[in-house]
CSV table of C-alpha atoms in Angstrom, one decimal:
chain,number,residue,atom,x,y,z
A,1,UNK,CA,0.1,0.0,0.1
A,2,UNK,CA,2.8,2.8,1.3
A,3,UNK,CA,5.2,1.5,-2.5
A,4,UNK,CA,1.8,1.9,-4.4
A,5,UNK,CA,1.0,5.1,-2.8
A,6,UNK,CA,5.2,6.3,-3.2
A,7,UNK,CA,4.9,5.1,-6.5
A,8,UNK,CA,1.5,7.7,-7.9
A,9,UNK,CA,3.3,10.4,-6.0
A,10,UNK,CA,6.5,10.1,-7.9
A,11,UNK,CA,4.3,9.8,-10.9
A,12,UNK,CA,2.5,13.0,-9.9
A,13,UNK,CA,6.1,14.8,-9.7
A,14,UNK,CA,7.5,13.5,-12.8
A,15,UNK,CA,3.9,15.1,-14.2
A,16,UNK,CA,4.3,18.6,-12.7
A,17,UNK,CA,8.0,18.4,-14.2
A,18,UNK,CA,6.1,17.9,-17.5
A,19,UNK,CA,3.7,20.7,-16.9
A,20,UNK,CA,6.4,22.9,-15.9
A,21,UNK,CA,8.1,22.3,-18.9
A,22,UNK,CA,4.4,23.1,-20.4
A,23,UNK,CA,4.1,26.4,-19.1
A,24,UNK,CA,8.1,27.1,-20.3
A,25,UNK,CA,6.7,26.2,-23.7
A,26,UNK,CA,3.9,28.3,-23.8
A,27,UNK,CA,5.5,31.6,-21.9
A,28,UNK,CA,8.0,31.0,-25.5
A,29,UNK,CA,5.2,31.0,-27.7
A,30,UNK,CA,3.2,34.1,-26.2
A,31,UNK,CA,6.7,36.0,-26.0
A,32,UNK,CA,7.0,35.5,-29.7
A,33,UNK,CA,3.2,36.3,-30.4
A,34,UNK,CA,4.1,39.6,-28.2
A,35,UNK,CA,7.6,40.6,-30.5
A,36,UNK,CA,6.4,39.1,-33.9
A,37,UNK,CA,2.3,40.0,-33.9
A,38,UNK,CA,2.2,36.2,-34.5
A,39,UNK,CA,-1.5,35.0,-34.3
A,40,UNK,CA,-0.5,31.3,-34.6
A,41,UNK,CA,2.1,31.8,-31.6
A,42,UNK,CA,-0.9,33.3,-29.6
A,43,UNK,CA,-2.5,30.7,-30.8
A,44,UNK,CA,-0.9,28.0,-29.9
A,45,UNK,CA,-0.1,29.7,-26.5
A,46,UNK,CA,-2.9,29.5,-25.7
A,47,UNK,CA,-3.7,26.4,-26.2
A,48,UNK,CA,-1.0,25.1,-24.6
A,49,UNK,CA,-2.5,26.8,-21.6
A,50,UNK,CA,-5.6,24.7,-21.9
A,51,UNK,CA,-3.3,21.3,-22.1
A,52,UNK,CA,-2.0,22.6,-19.0
A,53,UNK,CA,-5.4,22.9,-17.1
A,54,UNK,CA,-6.7,19.6,-18.3
A,55,UNK,CA,-3.8,17.8,-17.1
A,56,UNK,CA,-3.5,20.0,-13.8
A,57,UNK,CA,-7.2,19.2,-13.2
A,58,UNK,CA,-6.6,15.7,-13.6
A,59,UNK,CA,-3.4,15.2,-11.2
A,60,UNK,CA,-5.5,17.4,-8.8
A,61,UNK,CA,-8.5,14.9,-8.6
A,62,UNK,CA,-5.9,12.1,-8.4
A,63,UNK,CA,-4.1,13.4,-5.6
A,64,UNK,CA,-8.0,12.9,-3.7
A,65,UNK,CA,-8.6,10.3,-5.2
A,66,UNK,CA,-5.3,8.8,-4.0
A,67,UNK,CA,-6.1,10.6,-0.7
A,68,UNK,CA,-9.3,8.8,-0.4
A,69,UNK,CA,-8.2,5.3,-1.2
A,70,UNK,CA,-5.1,5.2,1.2
A,71,UNK,CA,-4.2,6.0,4.5
A,72,UNK,CA,-0.6,8.0,3.3
A,73,UNK,CA,2.0,9.0,6.7
A,74,UNK,CA,3.0,12.4,7.0
A,75,UNK,CA,5.8,12.8,4.9
A,76,UNK,CA,3.5,11.5,2.3
A,77,UNK,CA,1.2,13.3,2.9
A,78,UNK,CA,3.4,16.2,3.0
A,79,UNK,CA,4.7,15.8,-0.5
A,80,UNK,CA,0.9,15.5,-1.5
A,81,UNK,CA,-0.4,19.0,-0.2
A,82,UNK,CA,3.3,20.8,-2.0
A,83,UNK,CA,2.0,18.5,-5.6
A,84,UNK,CA,-1.7,20.4,-5.0
A,85,UNK,CA,0.1,23.4,-4.1
A,86,UNK,CA,2.6,23.5,-7.4
A,87,UNK,CA,0.1,22.5,-9.4
A,88,UNK,CA,-1.7,25.3,-8.4
A,89,UNK,CA,1.8,27.6,-9.5
A,90,UNK,CA,1.9,25.8,-12.7
A,91,UNK,CA,-1.4,26.7,-13.7
A,92,UNK,CA,-1.2,30.5,-12.9
A,93,UNK,CA,1.8,30.1,-15.0
A,94,UNK,CA,0.2,29.4,-18.1
A,95,UNK,CA,-2.5,31.8,-17.1
A,96,UNK,CA,-0.1,34.7,-16.9
A,97,UNK,CA,1.3,32.6,-20.8
A,98,UNK,CA,-2.2,33.0,-22.3
A,99,UNK,CA,-2.3,36.6,-20.7
A,100,UNK,CA,0.6,38.0,-22.9
A,101,UNK,CA,-0.8,35.6,-25.7
A,102,UNK,CA,-4.6,37.3,-25.3
A,103,UNK,CA,-2.7,41.0,-25.4
A,104,UNK,CA,-1.1,40.0,-28.2
A,105,UNK,CA,-4.2,38.5,-30.2
A,106,UNK,CA,-6.1,42.2,-29.2
A,107,UNK,CA,-4.1,44.4,-30.9
A,108,UNK,CA,-3.6,42.4,-34.0
A,109,UNK,CA,-2.0,43.6,-36.8
A,110,UNK,CA,-0.1,46.2,-34.7
A,111,UNK,CA,2.4,45.1,-32.2
A,112,UNK,CA,1.9,45.7,-28.8
A,113,UNK,CA,5.7,46.5,-27.9
A,114,UNK,CA,7.3,49.7,-29.6
A,115,UNK,CA,10.9,49.0,-30.9
A,116,UNK,CA,12.3,50.6,-27.6
A,117,UNK,CA,11.2,48.0,-25.7
A,118,UNK,CA,11.5,44.9,-27.6
A,119,UNK,CA,14.6,43.9,-26.4
A,120,UNK,CA,13.5,44.1,-22.7
A,121,UNK,CA,10.1,41.9,-23.2
A,122,UNK,CA,12.7,39.7,-25.3
A,123,UNK,CA,14.9,39.1,-22.3
A,124,UNK,CA,11.7,39.1,-20.2
A,125,UNK,CA,10.3,36.3,-22.2
A,126,UNK,CA,13.6,34.5,-22.2
A,127,UNK,CA,14.5,34.6,-18.9
A,128,UNK,CA,10.8,34.1,-17.9
A,129,UNK,CA,11.1,30.6,-20.0
A,130,UNK,CA,14.5,29.5,-18.3
A,131,UNK,CA,12.6,29.4,-15.5
A,132,UNK,CA,10.2,27.1,-15.6
A,133,UNK,CA,12.8,24.9,-17.4
A,134,UNK,CA,14.8,25.5,-13.8
A,135,UNK,CA,11.8,24.5,-11.8
A,136,UNK,CA,10.7,21.6,-13.8
A,137,UNK,CA,14.8,20.6,-13.4
A,138,UNK,CA,14.1,21.4,-9.7
A,139,UNK,CA,11.0,19.4,-9.1
A,140,UNK,CA,13.0,16.0,-11.0
A,141,UNK,CA,16.3,16.4,-9.4
A,142,UNK,CA,15.5,17.3,-6.0
A,143,UNK,CA,17.8,19.6,-6.3
A,144,UNK,CA,18.3,22.6,-4.1
A,145,UNK,CA,21.3,24.2,-6.4
A,146,UNK,CA,18.9,24.6,-9.2
A,147,UNK,CA,16.4,26.5,-6.4
A,148,UNK,CA,19.1,28.7,-5.2
A,149,UNK,CA,19.7,29.4,-9.8
A,150,UNK,CA,16.2,30.7,-9.7
A,151,UNK,CA,16.5,33.1,-7.3
A,152,UNK,CA,19.3,35.3,-9.1
A,153,UNK,CA,17.1,34.8,-12.5
A,154,UNK,CA,14.1,36.6,-10.4
A,155,UNK,CA,16.5,39.3,-9.6
A,156,UNK,CA,17.2,39.9,-13.4
A,157,UNK,CA,13.2,40.1,-14.2
A,158,UNK,CA,12.9,42.8,-11.4
A,159,UNK,CA,15.6,44.6,-13.0
A,160,UNK,CA,13.9,44.6,-16.0
A,161,UNK,CA,10.9,45.4,-15.2
A,162,UNK,CA,12.6,48.7,-13.4
A,163,UNK,CA,13.8,49.2,-17.1
A,164,UNK,CA,10.8,49.0,-18.4
A,165,UNK,CA,9.2,51.8,-15.7
A,166,UNK,CA,11.9,54.0,-16.5
A,167,UNK,CA,10.9,54.1,-20.0
A,168,UNK,CA,7.4,54.9,-19.4
A,169,UNK,CA,8.6,57.5,-17.2
A,170,UNK,CA,10.9,58.8,-19.4
A,171,UNK,CA,10.2,60.1,-22.6
A,172,UNK,CA,7.2,58.3,-23.8
A,173,UNK,CA,6.1,59.0,-26.7
A,174,UNK,CA,3.9,55.6,-27.7
A,175,UNK,CA,0.3,57.0,-25.9
A,176,UNK,CA,-1.8,55.8,-22.4
A,177,UNK,CA,-2.9,52.5,-24.0
A,178,UNK,CA,0.8,51.2,-25.1
A,179,UNK,CA,1.7,52.6,-21.6
A,180,UNK,CA,-0.8,50.6,-19.8
A,181,UNK,CA,0.0,47.5,-22.0
A,182,UNK,CA,3.9,47.7,-21.0
A,183,UNK,CA,3.2,47.9,-17.6
A,184,UNK,CA,0.6,45.1,-17.5
A,185,UNK,CA,2.6,42.5,-19.4
A,186,UNK,CA,5.9,43.8,-17.3
A,187,UNK,CA,3.5,42.3,-14.0
A,188,UNK,CA,2.9,38.9,-16.1
A,189,UNK,CA,6.6,38.2,-16.4
A,190,UNK,CA,7.2,38.9,-13.3
A,191,UNK,CA,4.2,36.8,-11.6
A,192,UNK,CA,5.4,33.9,-14.3
A,193,UNK,CA,9.1,34.3,-13.1
A,194,UNK,CA,7.5,34.6,-9.1
A,195,UNK,CA,5.3,31.1,-9.7
A,196,UNK,CA,8.9,29.5,-10.9
A,197,UNK,CA,10.6,30.7,-7.7
A,198,UNK,CA,7.8,29.4,-5.7
A,199,UNK,CA,8.0,25.3,-7.3
A,200,UNK,CA,11.6,25.8,-6.5
A,201,UNK,CA,11.6,26.9,-3.0
A,202,UNK,CA,8.4,24.2,-2.5
A,203,UNK,CA,11.3,21.7,-3.4
A,204,UNK,CA,13.6,22.8,-0.8
A,205,UNK,CA,11.1,22.6,1.3
A,206,UNK,CA,10.6,19.4,0.5
A,207,UNK,CA,14.0,18.4,0.7
A,208,UNK,CA,15.0,20.2,3.7
A,209,UNK,CA,11.2,20.4,5.9
A,210,UNK,CA,12.7,24.0,6.0
A,211,UNK,CA,10.6,27.1,4.7
A,212,UNK,CA,12.6,29.2,2.4
A,213,UNK,CA,12.3,32.9,3.4
A,214,UNK,CA,9.0,34.5,2.8
B,1,UNK,CA,-7.6,11.4,18.2
B,2,UNK,CA,-10.4,11.8,15.1
B,3,UNK,CA,-12.3,14.5,17.4
B,4,UNK,CA,-9.0,16.2,18.1
B,5,UNK,CA,-8.6,16.7,14.5
B,6,UNK,CA,-11.7,17.7,13.7
B,7,UNK,CA,-11.9,20.4,16.3
B,8,UNK,CA,-7.8,21.5,15.3
B,9,UNK,CA,-9.5,21.7,11.7
B,10,UNK,CA,-12.3,23.6,12.8
B,11,UNK,CA,-10.4,26.3,14.0
B,12,UNK,CA,-8.4,26.8,11.0
B,13,UNK,CA,-10.9,27.6,9.1
B,14,UNK,CA,-12.6,30.0,12.3
B,15,UNK,CA,-8.6,31.1,11.2
B,16,UNK,CA,-9.2,31.7,8.0
B,17,UNK,CA,-12.3,33.6,7.9
B,18,UNK,CA,-11.1,35.7,10.1
B,19,UNK,CA,-8.1,36.2,7.9
B,20,UNK,CA,-10.3,36.8,5.2
B,21,UNK,CA,-11.8,39.4,7.3
B,22,UNK,CA,-8.1,41.2,7.7
B,23,UNK,CA,-7.5,40.8,3.9
B,24,UNK,CA,-10.7,42.5,3.8
B,25,UNK,CA,-10.1,45.6,6.6
B,26,UNK,CA,-6.0,46.0,4.7
B,27,UNK,CA,-8.2,46.7,1.2
B,28,UNK,CA,-10.0,49.2,2.6
B,29,UNK,CA,-7.2,51.3,4.2
B,30,UNK,CA,-5.0,50.9,0.9
B,31,UNK,CA,-8.1,51.9,-1.0
B,32,UNK,CA,-8.5,55.4,1.8
B,33,UNK,CA,-4.3,55.4,1.2
B,34,UNK,CA,-5.0,55.4,-2.6
B,35,UNK,CA,-7.8,58.1,-3.0
B,36,UNK,CA,-6.9,60.5,-0.2
B,37,UNK,CA,-3.2,59.9,-0.7
B,38,UNK,CA,-3.0,59.1,3.3
B,39,UNK,CA,0.0,57.6,4.3
B,40,UNK,CA,-1.6,56.9,7.5
B,41,UNK,CA,-3.9,54.6,5.7
B,42,UNK,CA,-0.9,53.3,3.4
B,43,UNK,CA,1.0,52.0,6.7
B,44,UNK,CA,-1.8,50.4,8.1
B,45,UNK,CA,-2.5,48.6,5.5
B,46,UNK,CA,1.0,47.4,4.8
B,47,UNK,CA,0.9,46.8,8.7
B,48,UNK,CA,-2.6,44.5,8.2
B,49,UNK,CA,-0.3,42.5,5.4
B,50,UNK,CA,2.5,41.7,7.7
B,51,UNK,CA,0.0,40.6,10.6
B,52,UNK,CA,-1.8,38.2,8.0
B,53,UNK,CA,1.3,36.8,6.3
B,54,UNK,CA,2.5,36.4,10.4
B,55,UNK,CA,-0.6,34.3,11.2
B,56,UNK,CA,-0.6,32.3,8.1
B,57,UNK,CA,2.8,31.2,8.1
B,58,UNK,CA,1.7,29.4,11.9
B,59,UNK,CA,-1.6,28.2,10.2
B,60,UNK,CA,0.5,26.4,7.4
B,61,UNK,CA,2.7,25.6,10.1
B,62,UNK,CA,0.2,23.9,12.2
B,63,UNK,CA,-1.7,22.1,9.0
B,64,UNK,CA,1.8,20.3,8.8
B,65,UNK,CA,2.1,19.8,12.4
B,66,UNK,CA,-1.5,18.1,12.3
B,67,UNK,CA,-0.7,15.7,9.9
B,68,UNK,CA,2.4,14.2,11.6
B,69,UNK,CA,0.8,14.0,15.0
B,70,UNK,CA,-2.7,11.9,13.5
B,71,UNK,CA,-3.5,10.1,10.5
B,72,UNK,CA,-6.5,12.2,9.3
B,73,UNK,CA,-9.1,9.7,7.4
B,74,UNK,CA,-9.7,11.1,3.5
B,75,UNK,CA,-12.5,13.6,4.1
B,76,UNK,CA,-10.5,15.4,6.6
B,77,UNK,CA,-7.0,15.4,4.8
B,78,UNK,CA,-9.5,17.2,1.7
B,79,UNK,CA,-10.2,19.7,4.6
B,80,UNK,CA,-6.8,20.1,5.4
B,81,UNK,CA,-5.2,20.6,2.5
B,82,UNK,CA,-8.2,23.0,1.3
B,83,UNK,CA,-7.1,25.1,4.5
B,84,UNK,CA,-3.5,25.2,3.3
B,85,UNK,CA,-4.6,26.3,-0.5
B,86,UNK,CA,-7.2,29.3,1.0
B,87,UNK,CA,-4.3,30.2,2.7
B,88,UNK,CA,-2.6,31.0,-0.2
B,89,UNK,CA,-5.5,32.8,-1.7
B,90,UNK,CA,-5.5,34.8,1.6
B,91,UNK,CA,-2.1,35.3,1.4
B,92,UNK,CA,-2.5,36.8,-2.2
B,93,UNK,CA,-5.0,39.2,-1.4
B,94,UNK,CA,-2.9,40.7,1.4
B,95,UNK,CA,0.1,41.3,-0.9
B,96,UNK,CA,-2.5,43.0,-3.4
B,97,UNK,CA,-3.8,45.1,-1.1
B,98,UNK,CA,-0.3,46.2,0.0
B,99,UNK,CA,0.9,46.6,-3.5
B,100,UNK,CA,-2.0,49.2,-3.9
B,101,UNK,CA,-1.0,50.8,-0.9
B,102,UNK,CA,2.7,50.9,-2.0
B,103,UNK,CA,1.5,53.1,-5.0
B,104,UNK,CA,-0.3,55.3,-3.0
B,105,UNK,CA,2.8,55.5,-0.7
B,106,UNK,CA,5.4,55.6,-4.2
B,107,UNK,CA,3.6,58.7,-5.6
B,108,UNK,CA,3.1,60.5,-2.1
B,109,UNK,CA,2.1,63.1,-1.7
B,110,UNK,CA,0.6,63.1,-5.6
B,111,UNK,CA,-2.8,61.8,-5.7
B,112,UNK,CA,-1.7,58.4,-7.8
B,113,UNK,CA,-5.6,58.5,-9.5
B,114,UNK,CA,-6.6,61.0,-11.9
B,115,UNK,CA,-10.2,62.4,-10.8
B,116,UNK,CA,-11.7,60.8,-13.2
B,117,UNK,CA,-10.8,57.4,-12.2
B,118,UNK,CA,-12.0,58.5,-8.4
B,119,UNK,CA,-15.6,56.5,-8.7
B,120,UNK,CA,-14.4,54.1,-10.3
B,121,UNK,CA,-11.9,53.2,-7.8
B,122,UNK,CA,-13.7,53.9,-5.1
B,123,UNK,CA,-16.1,51.4,-6.3
B,124,UNK,CA,-13.5,48.8,-7.4
B,125,UNK,CA,-12.3,49.1,-3.5
B,126,UNK,CA,-15.3,48.0,-2.0
B,127,UNK,CA,-17.1,45.9,-4.2
B,128,UNK,CA,-13.5,44.3,-3.5
B,129,UNK,CA,-14.1,44.8,0.5
B,130,UNK,CA,-17.3,43.0,0.3
B,131,UNK,CA,-15.8,40.0,-1.6
B,132,UNK,CA,-13.7,39.2,0.8
B,133,UNK,CA,-16.1,39.4,3.8
B,134,UNK,CA,-18.0,37.5,2.0
B,135,UNK,CA,-15.7,35.0,1.0
B,136,UNK,CA,-15.1,34.8,5.4
B,137,UNK,CA,-18.6,34.5,5.6
B,138,UNK,CA,-18.9,31.4,2.8
B,139,UNK,CA,-15.7,29.6,5.1
B,140,UNK,CA,-18.3,30.4,8.7
B,141,UNK,CA,-21.5,29.5,7.1
B,142,UNK,CA,-20.1,26.6,4.0
B,143,UNK,CA,-23.3,28.4,2.3
B,144,UNK,CA,-23.2,27.5,-1.0
B,145,UNK,CA,-25.4,31.3,-1.5
B,146,UNK,CA,-22.1,32.7,-0.6
B,147,UNK,CA,-20.2,31.8,-3.2
B,148,UNK,CA,-22.9,32.1,-5.5
B,149,UNK,CA,-22.9,36.2,-4.5
B,150,UNK,CA,-19.5,36.1,-5.0
B,151,UNK,CA,-19.4,35.3,-8.7
B,152,UNK,CA,-21.9,38.4,-9.3
B,153,UNK,CA,-19.7,41.0,-7.6
B,154,UNK,CA,-16.4,39.6,-9.5
B,155,UNK,CA,-18.8,40.8,-12.6
B,156,UNK,CA,-18.8,44.1,-11.3
B,157,UNK,CA,-14.9,44.1,-11.1
B,158,UNK,CA,-14.6,43.1,-13.9
B,159,UNK,CA,-16.4,46.0,-15.7
B,160,UNK,CA,-14.9,48.3,-13.6
B,161,UNK,CA,-11.8,47.4,-14.8
B,162,UNK,CA,-13.2,47.6,-18.7
B,163,UNK,CA,-14.3,51.6,-17.8
B,164,UNK,CA,-10.9,52.1,-16.8
B,165,UNK,CA,-9.2,50.4,-19.9
B,166,UNK,CA,-12.0,52.6,-22.2
B,167,UNK,CA,-10.7,55.9,-20.0
B,168,UNK,CA,-7.1,54.9,-20.8
B,169,UNK,CA,-7.7,54.6,-24.2
B,170,UNK,CA,-9.4,57.1,-24.6
B,171,UNK,CA,-9.1,61.0,-24.1
B,172,UNK,CA,-6.2,60.6,-21.5
B,173,UNK,CA,-4.9,63.6,-20.0
B,174,UNK,CA,-2.7,62.3,-17.3
B,175,UNK,CA,0.3,60.5,-19.2
B,176,UNK,CA,2.1,57.4,-19.5
B,177,UNK,CA,2.8,56.7,-15.5
B,178,UNK,CA,-0.4,57.3,-14.4
B,179,UNK,CA,-1.7,55.3,-17.8
B,180,UNK,CA,0.5,52.4,-16.1
B,181,UNK,CA,-0.2,52.9,-12.2
B,182,UNK,CA,-3.8,52.8,-13.0
B,183,UNK,CA,-3.3,49.6,-15.3
B,184,UNK,CA,-2.0,47.9,-12.6
B,185,UNK,CA,-4.0,48.9,-9.8
B,186,UNK,CA,-7.2,48.1,-11.5
B,187,UNK,CA,-5.4,44.4,-12.2
B,188,UNK,CA,-4.5,43.7,-8.7
B,189,UNK,CA,-7.9,44.7,-7.4
B,190,UNK,CA,-9.0,42.3,-10.1
B,191,UNK,CA,-6.8,40.0,-8.8
B,192,UNK,CA,-8.4,40.0,-5.3
B,193,UNK,CA,-11.5,39.6,-6.4
B,194,UNK,CA,-10.7,36.5,-8.1
B,195,UNK,CA,-9.0,35.1,-5.1
B,196,UNK,CA,-12.3,35.6,-3.1
B,197,UNK,CA,-14.0,33.7,-5.6
B,198,UNK,CA,-11.5,31.0,-5.3
B,199,UNK,CA,-12.3,30.7,-2.0
B,200,UNK,CA,-15.9,31.0,-2.2
B,201,UNK,CA,-15.5,28.1,-5.3
B,202,UNK,CA,-13.2,26.0,-2.4
B,203,UNK,CA,-16.2,26.1,0.3
B,204,UNK,CA,-18.3,25.1,-2.2
B,205,UNK,CA,-16.0,22.2,-3.1
B,206,UNK,CA,-15.9,21.4,0.6
B,207,UNK,CA,-19.7,20.9,0.9
B,208,UNK,CA,-20.4,19.1,-2.2
B,209,UNK,CA,-16.9,17.4,-3.4
B,210,UNK,CA,-17.5,18.5,-6.4
B,211,UNK,CA,-15.4,21.7,-7.7
B,212,UNK,CA,-16.6,24.7,-9.3
B,213,UNK,CA,-16.2,25.0,-12.9
B,214,UNK,CA,-12.8,26.7,-13.7
């Protein structure tokens, strides 16, 4: 019984890692949609998000099914609760990628991002994608160093977001609507990155039993 | 043993309801800070958020402690997992209230919100506060009608956010930075409301065992 439960948990963790990779793919496509005003990429990102949601709902329902059938011990339960929580993080990452894609769709055929901001969003998209991949790797390896690497990438996202605000607050010739779009897009990437960090923190917690500093 | 666990769970749910009321108080103070450029209100909102975080960390650590000491049955576990998840929702509500307060602080003594948008944010703040109070009530009553009421208030928040975007996209004389601030503030209130809805949905799930439609 215990082994069966453990196997099911390990499978759930593998699925989470796969889904974190899925979130990486979604933010990559969404960023292409944004920078190239590419509707096909936007559509792909939205489909990837839907696929994530479907699989996460299954994962969660399996987790509750496991609870109903087994009498897990405390350490296994901690993993199970964490699986459910991490599912919520990944779900948010998918939604945030979808928000980026939807913004690109809404403004199509116009480009959402002024040329002067394209490098900032290109970098944000790249770092966000890497962070989701790193989160997946941390889930697979349970290596607390993977988690440490994520924190430094999160600083990069914060710095990029500051660049963004400096441009908006400076000489901004693109109008109020573009400023609002850019601010929200920056927020979406920042939150995407935060969720990747939260996943890595949860891995540290699983490994060490000590919660990361909030 | 079982009774002890149930009592502890019931206490955790009461605490969650109290903390949801705390989130209501924080968004109320944050909205005053925003509309009146009131630094004292901003400081209070930030302190309320810190108090929320401290109590949520205790609540979560108690939840894991319960797991370690007891061998809860499946239905109790479902409640426990939900408690942990709801804690995360309330934590986000506190953070979002803090973001509103921080925005007011950052622009002080200037007002963040142009006069033409003050009614929109006043209403957003009021509806968001009500939604947190409704979420607390749903946690206490486990009444699925409390949950239904929240969905309609969420529509109000979405409509207000649309008003906001129409103003930004229309004749907007306040500059790019004010547009960025307004867009982000709208997002903070929208997300605050979403978390209140998520709490109500979780209550429905606890009562009926059926997840609300995503």
